[in-house]
PDB file of C-alpha atoms in Angstrom:
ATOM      1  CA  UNK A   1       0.000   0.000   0.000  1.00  0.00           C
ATOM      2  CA  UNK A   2       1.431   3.223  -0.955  1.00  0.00           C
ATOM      3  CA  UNK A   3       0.681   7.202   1.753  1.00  0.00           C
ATOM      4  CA  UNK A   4       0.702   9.966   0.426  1.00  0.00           C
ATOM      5  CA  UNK A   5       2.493  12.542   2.145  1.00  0.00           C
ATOM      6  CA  UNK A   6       1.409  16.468   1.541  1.00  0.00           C
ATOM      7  CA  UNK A   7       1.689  19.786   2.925  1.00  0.00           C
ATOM      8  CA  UNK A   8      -1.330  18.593   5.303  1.00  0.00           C
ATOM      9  CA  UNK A   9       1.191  16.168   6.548  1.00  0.00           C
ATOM     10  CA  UNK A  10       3.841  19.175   7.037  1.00  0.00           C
ATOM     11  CA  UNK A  11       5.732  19.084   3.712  1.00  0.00           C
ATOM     12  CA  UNK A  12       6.632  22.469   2.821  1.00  0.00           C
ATOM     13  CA  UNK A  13       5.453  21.929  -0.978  1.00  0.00           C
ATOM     14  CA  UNK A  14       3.778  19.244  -2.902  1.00  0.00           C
ATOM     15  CA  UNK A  15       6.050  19.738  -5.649  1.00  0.00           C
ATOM     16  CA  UNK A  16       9.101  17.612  -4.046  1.00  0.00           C
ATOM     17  CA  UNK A  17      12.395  17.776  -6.105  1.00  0.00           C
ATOM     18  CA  UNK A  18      14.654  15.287  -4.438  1.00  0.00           C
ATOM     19  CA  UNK A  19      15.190  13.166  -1.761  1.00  0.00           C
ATOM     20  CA  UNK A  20      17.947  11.160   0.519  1.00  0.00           C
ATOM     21  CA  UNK A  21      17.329   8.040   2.695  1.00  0.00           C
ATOM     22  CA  UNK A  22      20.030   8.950   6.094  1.00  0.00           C
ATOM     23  CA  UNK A  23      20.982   5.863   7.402  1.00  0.00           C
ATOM     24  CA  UNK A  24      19.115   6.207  10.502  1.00  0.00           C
ATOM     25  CA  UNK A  25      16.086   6.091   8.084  1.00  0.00           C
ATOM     26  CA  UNK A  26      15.343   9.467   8.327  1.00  0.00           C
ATOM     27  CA  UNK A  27      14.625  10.536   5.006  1.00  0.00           C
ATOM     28  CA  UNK A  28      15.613  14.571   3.277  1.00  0.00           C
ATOM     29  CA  UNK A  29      12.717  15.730   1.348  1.00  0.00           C
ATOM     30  CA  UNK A  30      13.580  18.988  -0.835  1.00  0.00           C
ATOM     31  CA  UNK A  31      10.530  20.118  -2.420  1.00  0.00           C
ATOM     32  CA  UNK A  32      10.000  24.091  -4.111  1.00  0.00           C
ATOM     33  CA  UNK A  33       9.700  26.060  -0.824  1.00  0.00           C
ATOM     34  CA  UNK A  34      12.444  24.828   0.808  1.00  0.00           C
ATOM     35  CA  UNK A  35      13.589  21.264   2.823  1.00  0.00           C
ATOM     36  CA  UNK A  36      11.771  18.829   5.557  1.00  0.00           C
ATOM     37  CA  UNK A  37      13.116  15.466   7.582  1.00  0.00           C
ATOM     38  CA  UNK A  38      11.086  12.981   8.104  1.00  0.00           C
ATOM     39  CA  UNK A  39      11.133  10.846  10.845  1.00  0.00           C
ATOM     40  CA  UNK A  40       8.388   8.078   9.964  1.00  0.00           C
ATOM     41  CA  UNK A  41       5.799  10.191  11.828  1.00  0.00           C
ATOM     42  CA  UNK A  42       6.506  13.627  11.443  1.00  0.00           C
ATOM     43  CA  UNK A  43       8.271  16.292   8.934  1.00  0.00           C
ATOM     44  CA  UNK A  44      10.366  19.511  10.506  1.00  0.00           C
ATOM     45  CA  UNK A  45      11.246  21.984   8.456  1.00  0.00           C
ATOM     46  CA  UNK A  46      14.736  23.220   7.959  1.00  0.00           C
ATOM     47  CA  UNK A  47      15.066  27.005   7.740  1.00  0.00           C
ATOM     48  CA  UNK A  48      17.110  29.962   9.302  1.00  0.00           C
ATOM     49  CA  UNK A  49      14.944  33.078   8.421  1.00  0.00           C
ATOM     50  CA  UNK A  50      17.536  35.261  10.530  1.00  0.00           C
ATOM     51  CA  UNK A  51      20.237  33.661   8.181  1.00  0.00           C
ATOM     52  CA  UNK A  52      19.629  35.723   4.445  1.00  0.00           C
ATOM     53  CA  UNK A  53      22.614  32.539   3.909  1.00  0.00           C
ATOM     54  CA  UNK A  54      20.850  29.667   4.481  1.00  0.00           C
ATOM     55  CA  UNK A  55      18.198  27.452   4.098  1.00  0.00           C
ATOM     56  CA  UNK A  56      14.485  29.600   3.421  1.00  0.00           C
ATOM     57  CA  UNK A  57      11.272  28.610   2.286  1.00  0.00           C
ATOM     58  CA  UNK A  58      12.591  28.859  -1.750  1.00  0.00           C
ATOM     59  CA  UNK A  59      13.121  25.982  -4.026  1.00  0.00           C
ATOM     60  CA  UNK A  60      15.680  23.451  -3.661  1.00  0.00           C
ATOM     61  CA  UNK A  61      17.053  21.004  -6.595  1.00  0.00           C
ATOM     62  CA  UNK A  62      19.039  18.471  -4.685  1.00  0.00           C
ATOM     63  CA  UNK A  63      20.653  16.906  -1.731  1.00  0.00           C
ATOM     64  CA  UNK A  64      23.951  14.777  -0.916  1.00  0.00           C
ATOM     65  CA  UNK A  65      25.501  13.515   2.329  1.00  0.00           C
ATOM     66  CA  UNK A  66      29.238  13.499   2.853  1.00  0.00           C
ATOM     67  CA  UNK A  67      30.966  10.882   4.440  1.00  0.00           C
ATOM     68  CA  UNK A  68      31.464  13.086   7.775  1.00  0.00           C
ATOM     69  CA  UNK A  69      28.086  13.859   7.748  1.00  0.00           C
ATOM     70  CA  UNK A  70      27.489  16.847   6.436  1.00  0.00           C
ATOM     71  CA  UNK A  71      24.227  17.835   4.433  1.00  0.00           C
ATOM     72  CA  UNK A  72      24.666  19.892   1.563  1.00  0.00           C
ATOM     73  CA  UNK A  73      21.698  21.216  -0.488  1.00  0.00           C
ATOM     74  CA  UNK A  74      21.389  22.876  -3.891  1.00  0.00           C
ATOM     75  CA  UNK A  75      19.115  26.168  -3.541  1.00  0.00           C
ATOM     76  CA  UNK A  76      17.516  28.792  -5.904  1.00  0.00           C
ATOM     77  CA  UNK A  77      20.381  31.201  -6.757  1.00  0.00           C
ATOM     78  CA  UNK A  78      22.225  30.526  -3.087  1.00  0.00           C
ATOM     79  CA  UNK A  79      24.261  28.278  -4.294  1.00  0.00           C
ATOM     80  CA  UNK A  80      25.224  25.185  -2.302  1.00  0.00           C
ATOM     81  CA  UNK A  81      23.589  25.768   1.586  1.00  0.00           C
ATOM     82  CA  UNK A  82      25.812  23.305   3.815  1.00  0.00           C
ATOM     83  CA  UNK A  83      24.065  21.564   7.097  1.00  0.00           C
ATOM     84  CA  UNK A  84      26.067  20.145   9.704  1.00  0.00           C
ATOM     85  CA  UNK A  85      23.594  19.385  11.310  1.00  0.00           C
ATOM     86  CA  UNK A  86      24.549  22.083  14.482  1.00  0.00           C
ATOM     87  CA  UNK A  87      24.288  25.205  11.491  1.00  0.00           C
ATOM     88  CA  UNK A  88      23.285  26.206   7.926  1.00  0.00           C
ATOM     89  CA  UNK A  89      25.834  27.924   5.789  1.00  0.00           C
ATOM     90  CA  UNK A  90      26.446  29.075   2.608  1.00  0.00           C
ATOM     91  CA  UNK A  91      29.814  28.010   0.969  1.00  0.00           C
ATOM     92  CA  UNK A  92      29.580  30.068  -2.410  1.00  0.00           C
ATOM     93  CA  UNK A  93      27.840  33.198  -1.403  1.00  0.00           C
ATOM     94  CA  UNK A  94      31.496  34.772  -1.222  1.00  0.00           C
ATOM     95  CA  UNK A  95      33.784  32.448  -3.710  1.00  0.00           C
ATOM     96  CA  UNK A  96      33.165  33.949  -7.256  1.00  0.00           C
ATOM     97  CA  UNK A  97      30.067  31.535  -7.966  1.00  0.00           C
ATOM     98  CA  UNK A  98      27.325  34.178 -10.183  1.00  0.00           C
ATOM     99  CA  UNK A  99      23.839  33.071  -8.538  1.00  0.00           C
ATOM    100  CA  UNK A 100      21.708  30.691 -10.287  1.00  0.00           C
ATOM    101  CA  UNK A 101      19.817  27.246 -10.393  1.00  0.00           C
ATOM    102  CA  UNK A 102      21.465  24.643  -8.942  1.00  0.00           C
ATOM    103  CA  UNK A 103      20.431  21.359 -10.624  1.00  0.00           C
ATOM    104  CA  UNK A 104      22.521  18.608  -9.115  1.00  0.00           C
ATOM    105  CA  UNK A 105      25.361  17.735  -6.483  1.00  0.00           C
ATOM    106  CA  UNK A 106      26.858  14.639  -6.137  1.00  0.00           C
ATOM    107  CA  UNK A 107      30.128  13.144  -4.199  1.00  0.00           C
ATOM    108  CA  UNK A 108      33.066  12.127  -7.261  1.00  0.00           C
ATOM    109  CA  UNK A 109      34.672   8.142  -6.411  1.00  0.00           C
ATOM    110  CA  UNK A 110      37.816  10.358  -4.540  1.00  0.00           C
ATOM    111  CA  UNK A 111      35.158  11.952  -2.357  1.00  0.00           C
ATOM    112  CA  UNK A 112      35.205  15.157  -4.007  1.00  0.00           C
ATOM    113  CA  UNK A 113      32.107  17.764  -3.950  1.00  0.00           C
ATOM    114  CA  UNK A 114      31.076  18.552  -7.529  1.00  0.00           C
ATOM    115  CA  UNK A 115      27.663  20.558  -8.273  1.00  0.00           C
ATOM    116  CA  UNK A 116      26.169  21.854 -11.714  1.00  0.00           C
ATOM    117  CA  UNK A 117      23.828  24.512 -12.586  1.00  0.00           C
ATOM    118  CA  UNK A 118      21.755  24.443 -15.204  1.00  0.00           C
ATOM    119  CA  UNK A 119      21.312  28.084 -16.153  1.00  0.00           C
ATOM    120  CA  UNK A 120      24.322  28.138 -17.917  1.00  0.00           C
ATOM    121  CA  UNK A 121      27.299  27.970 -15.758  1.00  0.00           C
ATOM    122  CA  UNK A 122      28.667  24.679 -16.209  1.00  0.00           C
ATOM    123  CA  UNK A 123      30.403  22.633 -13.370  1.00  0.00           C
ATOM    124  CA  UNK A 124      31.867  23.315  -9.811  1.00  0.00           C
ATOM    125  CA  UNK A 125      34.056  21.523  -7.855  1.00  0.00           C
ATOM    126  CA  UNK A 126      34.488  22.341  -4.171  1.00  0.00           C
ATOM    127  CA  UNK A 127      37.505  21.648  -1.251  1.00  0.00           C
ATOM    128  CA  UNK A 128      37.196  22.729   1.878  1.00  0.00           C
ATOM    129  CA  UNK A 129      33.803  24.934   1.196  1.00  0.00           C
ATOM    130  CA  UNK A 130      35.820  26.476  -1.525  1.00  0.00           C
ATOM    131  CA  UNK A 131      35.575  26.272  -5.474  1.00  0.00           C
ATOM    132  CA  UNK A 132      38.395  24.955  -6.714  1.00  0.00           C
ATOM    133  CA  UNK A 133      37.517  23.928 -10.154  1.00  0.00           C
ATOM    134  CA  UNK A 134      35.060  24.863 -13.011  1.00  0.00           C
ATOM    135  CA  UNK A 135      33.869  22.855 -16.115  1.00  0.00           C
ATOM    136  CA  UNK A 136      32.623  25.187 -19.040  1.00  0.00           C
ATOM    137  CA  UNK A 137      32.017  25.491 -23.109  1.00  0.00           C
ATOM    138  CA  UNK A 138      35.414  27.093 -22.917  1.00  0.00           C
ATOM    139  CA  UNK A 139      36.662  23.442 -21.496  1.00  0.00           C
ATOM    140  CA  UNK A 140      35.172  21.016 -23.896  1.00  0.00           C
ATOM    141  CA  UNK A 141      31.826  20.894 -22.613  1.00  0.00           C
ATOM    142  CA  UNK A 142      28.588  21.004 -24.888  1.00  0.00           C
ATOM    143  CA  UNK A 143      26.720  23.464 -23.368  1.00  0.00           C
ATOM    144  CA  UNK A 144      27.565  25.347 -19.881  1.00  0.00           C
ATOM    145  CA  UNK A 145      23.508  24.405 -18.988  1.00  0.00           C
ATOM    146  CA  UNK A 146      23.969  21.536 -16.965  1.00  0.00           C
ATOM    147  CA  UNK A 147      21.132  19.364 -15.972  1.00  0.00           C
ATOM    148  CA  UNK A 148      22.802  16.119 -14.166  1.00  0.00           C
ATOM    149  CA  UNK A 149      25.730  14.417 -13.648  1.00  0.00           C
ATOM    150  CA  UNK A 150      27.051  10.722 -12.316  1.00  0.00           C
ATOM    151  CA  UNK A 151      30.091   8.854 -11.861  1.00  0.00           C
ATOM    152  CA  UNK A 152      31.145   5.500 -13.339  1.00  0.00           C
ATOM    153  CA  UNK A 153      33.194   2.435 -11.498  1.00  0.00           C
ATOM    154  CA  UNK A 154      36.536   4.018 -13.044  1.00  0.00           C
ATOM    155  CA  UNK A 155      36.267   7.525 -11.987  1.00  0.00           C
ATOM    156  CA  UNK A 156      34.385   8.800 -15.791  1.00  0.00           C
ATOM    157  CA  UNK A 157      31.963  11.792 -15.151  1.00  0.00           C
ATOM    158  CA  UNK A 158      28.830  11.529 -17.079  1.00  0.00           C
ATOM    159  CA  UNK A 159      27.193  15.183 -17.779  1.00  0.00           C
ATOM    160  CA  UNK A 160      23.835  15.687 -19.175  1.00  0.00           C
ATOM    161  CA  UNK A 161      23.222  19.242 -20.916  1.00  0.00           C
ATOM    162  CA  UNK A 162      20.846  20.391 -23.108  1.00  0.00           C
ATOM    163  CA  UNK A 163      23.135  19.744 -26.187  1.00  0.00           C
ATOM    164  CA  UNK A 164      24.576  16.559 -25.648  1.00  0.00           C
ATOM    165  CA  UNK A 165      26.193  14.435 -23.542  1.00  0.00           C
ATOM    166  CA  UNK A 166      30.140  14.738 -22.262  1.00  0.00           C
ATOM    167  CA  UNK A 167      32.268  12.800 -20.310  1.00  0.00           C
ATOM    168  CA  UNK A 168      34.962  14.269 -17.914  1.00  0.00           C
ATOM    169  CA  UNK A 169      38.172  12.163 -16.793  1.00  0.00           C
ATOM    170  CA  UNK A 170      41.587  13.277 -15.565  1.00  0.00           C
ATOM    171  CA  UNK A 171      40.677  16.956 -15.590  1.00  0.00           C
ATOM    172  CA  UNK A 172      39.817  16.714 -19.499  1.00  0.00           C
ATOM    173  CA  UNK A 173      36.384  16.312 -21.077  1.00  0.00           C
ATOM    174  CA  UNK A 174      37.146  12.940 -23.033  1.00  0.00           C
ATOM    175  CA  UNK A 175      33.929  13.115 -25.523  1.00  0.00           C
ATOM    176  CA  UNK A 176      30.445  14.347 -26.048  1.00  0.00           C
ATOM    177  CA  UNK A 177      27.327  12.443 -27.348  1.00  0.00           C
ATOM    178  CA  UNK A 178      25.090  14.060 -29.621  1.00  0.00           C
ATOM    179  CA  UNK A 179      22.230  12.747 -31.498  1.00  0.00           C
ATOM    180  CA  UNK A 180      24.364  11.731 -34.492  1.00  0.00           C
ATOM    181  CA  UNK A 181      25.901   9.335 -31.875  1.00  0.00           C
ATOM    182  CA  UNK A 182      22.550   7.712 -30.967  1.00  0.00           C
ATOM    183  CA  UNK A 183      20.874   9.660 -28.150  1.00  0.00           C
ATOM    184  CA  UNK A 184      17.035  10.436 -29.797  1.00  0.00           C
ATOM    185  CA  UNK A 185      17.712  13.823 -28.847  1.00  0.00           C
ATOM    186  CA  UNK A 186      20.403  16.367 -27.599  1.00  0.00           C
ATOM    187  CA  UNK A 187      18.631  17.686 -24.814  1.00  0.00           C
ATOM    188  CA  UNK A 188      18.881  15.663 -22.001  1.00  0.00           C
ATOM    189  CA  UNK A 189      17.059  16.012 -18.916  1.00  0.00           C
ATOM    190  CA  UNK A 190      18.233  13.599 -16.436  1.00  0.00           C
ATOM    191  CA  UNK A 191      21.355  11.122 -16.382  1.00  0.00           C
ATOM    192  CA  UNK A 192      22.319   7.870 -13.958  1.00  0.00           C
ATOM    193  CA  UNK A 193      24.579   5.010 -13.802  1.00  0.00           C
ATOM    194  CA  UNK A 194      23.530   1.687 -12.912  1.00  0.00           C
ATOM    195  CA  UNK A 195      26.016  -1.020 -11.218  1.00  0.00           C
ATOM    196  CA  UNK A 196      26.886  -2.424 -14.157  1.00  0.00           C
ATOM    197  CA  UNK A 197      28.498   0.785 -15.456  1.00  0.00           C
ATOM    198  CA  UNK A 198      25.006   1.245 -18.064  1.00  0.00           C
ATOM    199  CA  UNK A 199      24.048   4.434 -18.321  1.00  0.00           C
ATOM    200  CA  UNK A 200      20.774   6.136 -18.488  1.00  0.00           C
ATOM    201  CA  UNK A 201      19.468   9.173 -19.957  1.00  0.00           C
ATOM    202  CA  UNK A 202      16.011  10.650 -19.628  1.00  0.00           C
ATOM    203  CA  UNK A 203      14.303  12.942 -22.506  1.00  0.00           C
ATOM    204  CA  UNK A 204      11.635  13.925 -24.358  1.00  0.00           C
ATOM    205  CA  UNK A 205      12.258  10.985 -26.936  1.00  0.00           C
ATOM    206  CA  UNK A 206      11.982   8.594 -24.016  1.00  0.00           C
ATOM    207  CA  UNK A 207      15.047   6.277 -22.119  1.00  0.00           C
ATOM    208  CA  UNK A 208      18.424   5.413 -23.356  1.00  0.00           C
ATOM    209  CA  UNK A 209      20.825   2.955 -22.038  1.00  0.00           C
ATOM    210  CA  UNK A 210      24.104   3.264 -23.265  1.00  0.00           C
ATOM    211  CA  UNK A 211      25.914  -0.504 -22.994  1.00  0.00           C
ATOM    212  CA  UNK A 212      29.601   1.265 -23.751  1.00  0.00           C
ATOM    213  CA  UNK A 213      29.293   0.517 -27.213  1.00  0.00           C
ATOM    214  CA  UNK A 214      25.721   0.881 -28.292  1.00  0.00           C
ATOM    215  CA  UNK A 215      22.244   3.210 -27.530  1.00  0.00           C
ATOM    216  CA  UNK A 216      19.365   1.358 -27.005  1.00  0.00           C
ATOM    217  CA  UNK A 217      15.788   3.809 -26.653  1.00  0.00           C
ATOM    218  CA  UNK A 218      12.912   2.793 -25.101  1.00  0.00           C
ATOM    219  CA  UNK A 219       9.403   4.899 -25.731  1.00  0.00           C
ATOM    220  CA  UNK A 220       5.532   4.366 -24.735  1.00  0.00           C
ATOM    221  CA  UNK A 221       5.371   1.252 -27.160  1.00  0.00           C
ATOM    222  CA  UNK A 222       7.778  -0.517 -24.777  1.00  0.00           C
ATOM    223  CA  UNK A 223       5.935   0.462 -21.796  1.00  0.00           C
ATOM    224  CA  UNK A 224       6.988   4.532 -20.612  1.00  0.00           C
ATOM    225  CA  UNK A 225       4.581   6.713 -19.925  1.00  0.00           C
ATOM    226  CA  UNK A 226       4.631   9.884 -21.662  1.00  0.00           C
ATOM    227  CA  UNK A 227       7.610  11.791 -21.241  1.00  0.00           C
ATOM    228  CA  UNK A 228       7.531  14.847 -18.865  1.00  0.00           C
ATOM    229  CA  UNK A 229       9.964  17.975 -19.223  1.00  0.00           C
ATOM    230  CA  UNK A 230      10.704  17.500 -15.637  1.00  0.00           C
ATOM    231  CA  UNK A 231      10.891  14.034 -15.620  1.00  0.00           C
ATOM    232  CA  UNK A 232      13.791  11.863 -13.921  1.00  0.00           C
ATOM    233  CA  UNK A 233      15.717   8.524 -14.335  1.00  0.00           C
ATOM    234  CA  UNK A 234      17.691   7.381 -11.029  1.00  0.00           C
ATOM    235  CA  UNK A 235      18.696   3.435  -9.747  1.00  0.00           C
ATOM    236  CA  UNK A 236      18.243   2.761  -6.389  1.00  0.00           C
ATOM    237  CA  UNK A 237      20.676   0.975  -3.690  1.00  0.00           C
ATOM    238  CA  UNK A 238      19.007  -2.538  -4.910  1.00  0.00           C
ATOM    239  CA  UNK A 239      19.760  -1.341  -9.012  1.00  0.00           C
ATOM    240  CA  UNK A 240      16.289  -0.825 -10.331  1.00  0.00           C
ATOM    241  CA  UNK A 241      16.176   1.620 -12.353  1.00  0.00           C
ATOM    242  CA  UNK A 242      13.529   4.493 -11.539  1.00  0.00           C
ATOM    243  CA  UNK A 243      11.699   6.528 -14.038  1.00  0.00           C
ATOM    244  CA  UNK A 244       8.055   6.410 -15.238  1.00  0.00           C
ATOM    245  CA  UNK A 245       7.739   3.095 -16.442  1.00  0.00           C
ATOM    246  CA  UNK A 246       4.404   1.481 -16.332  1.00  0.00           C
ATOM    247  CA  UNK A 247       4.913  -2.309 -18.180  1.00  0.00           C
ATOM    248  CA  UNK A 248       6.407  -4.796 -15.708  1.00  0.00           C
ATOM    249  CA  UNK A 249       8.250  -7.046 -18.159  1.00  0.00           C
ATOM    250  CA  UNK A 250      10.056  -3.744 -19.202  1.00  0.00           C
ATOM    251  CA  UNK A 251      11.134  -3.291 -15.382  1.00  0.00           C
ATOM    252  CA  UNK A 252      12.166  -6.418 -15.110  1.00  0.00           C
ATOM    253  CA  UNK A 253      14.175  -6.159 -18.290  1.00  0.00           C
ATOM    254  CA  UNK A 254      16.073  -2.942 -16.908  1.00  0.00           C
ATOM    255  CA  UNK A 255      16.384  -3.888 -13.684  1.00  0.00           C
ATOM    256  CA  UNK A 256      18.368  -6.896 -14.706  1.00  0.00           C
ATOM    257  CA  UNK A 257      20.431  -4.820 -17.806  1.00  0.00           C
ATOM    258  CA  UNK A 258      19.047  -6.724 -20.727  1.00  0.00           C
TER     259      UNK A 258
END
């Protein structure tokens, strides 16, 4: 049986953007007017209205966990918000980062904080709550609008843009993806990598998997529901792959990487 959660429950929004399981089962829910814990009973909100830094009721993209602990959420045009949990903070309010949509942070295999915005200024790398590297056009990359990024087993960064697809190693984009390569489209909304190194890209034109050789697309004859601009693709800790699928042979069939 499946509960709905709302804002009668104590979300902040409906609209919720992303989400992180904490591994005492509490689970981060960031939604369009700002972030709320749940606790399997009850959602508090996390905010600092006497902080114009942190965490407010505005819309947040996306949430990662370090290994230490710390929380670090995408927000609006803040920037990256860090939560500790003891204080909220703002790590690029004051390190060169022009404000704008943050659309995706994620941890690289060596640990290393990496977020993306996708109104046009690429990729961000952060040490010590500072930025200490930036992907852009200038650097090989197809467009500086970045929607989503993931990491393979060996390290390869996988970036989804709306004009392609790149992929980052050893501080060099290595190549980029385009339709003429076999994605159905350029613009790609959403990007994941499952545990056997597959990767999965989520557009208008419906779901690719690419094997490392080949592109394989799967629409609403194989079982998708229509495609939604703000649709997602993601694999969970088990490797099922999420996204709107509706036909359970086709589930199956992903799930296992046929």
């Amino acid at each position: 049986d499946f509960t709905n959660y709302t804002i009668m429950n104590g979300l902040p929004d409906n609209d919720a953007r992303d989400l992180f399981i904490d591994n005492n089962n509490e689970i981060w829910v960031t939604t369009r007017l700002g972030v709320a814990v749940f606790n399997g009973q009850t959602f508090r909100t996390i905010l600092d209205f006497n902080n114009d830094n942190a965490l407010n009721l505005d819309n947040v993209e996306a949430v990662v966990k370090s290994r230490d602990g710390v929380l670090f959420f995408g927000q609006g045009n803040r920037g990256i918000v860090a939560y500790d949990p003891t204080s909220l903070r703002n790590i690029t309010k004051s390190d060169g980062f022009k404000r704008g949509n943050v659309s995706d942070i994620q941890f690289d295999n060596d640990n290393k904080l990496w977020f993306s915005n996708s109104w046009g200024q690429g990729l961000h790398q952060i040490e010590n709550e500072k930025i200490i590297n930036s992907i852009k056009e200038e650097d090989g990359l197809p467009s500086n609008f970045v929607k989503e990024f993931d990491f393979t087993s060996d390290g390869t960064m996988w970036i989804a843009t709306d004009n392609g697809v790149a992929t980052y190693k050893d501080q060099t984009v290595q190549k980029v993806f385009r339709k003429d390569d076999g994605l159905p489209t350029n613009n790609v909304i959403s990007l994941a990598v499952d545990k056997n190194d597959n990767i999965w890209f989520y557009t208008m034109k419906g779901l690719t998997r690419y094997n490392g050789i080949s592109f394989t697309t799967y629409t609403e004859d194989d079982g998708l529901v229509l495609p939604r601009a703000n649709g997602d693709v993601s694999v969970d800790k088990k490797g099922n792959i999420k996204g709107y699928i509706t036909n359970k042979e086709l589930k199956d069939s992903l799930t296992k990487g046929k």
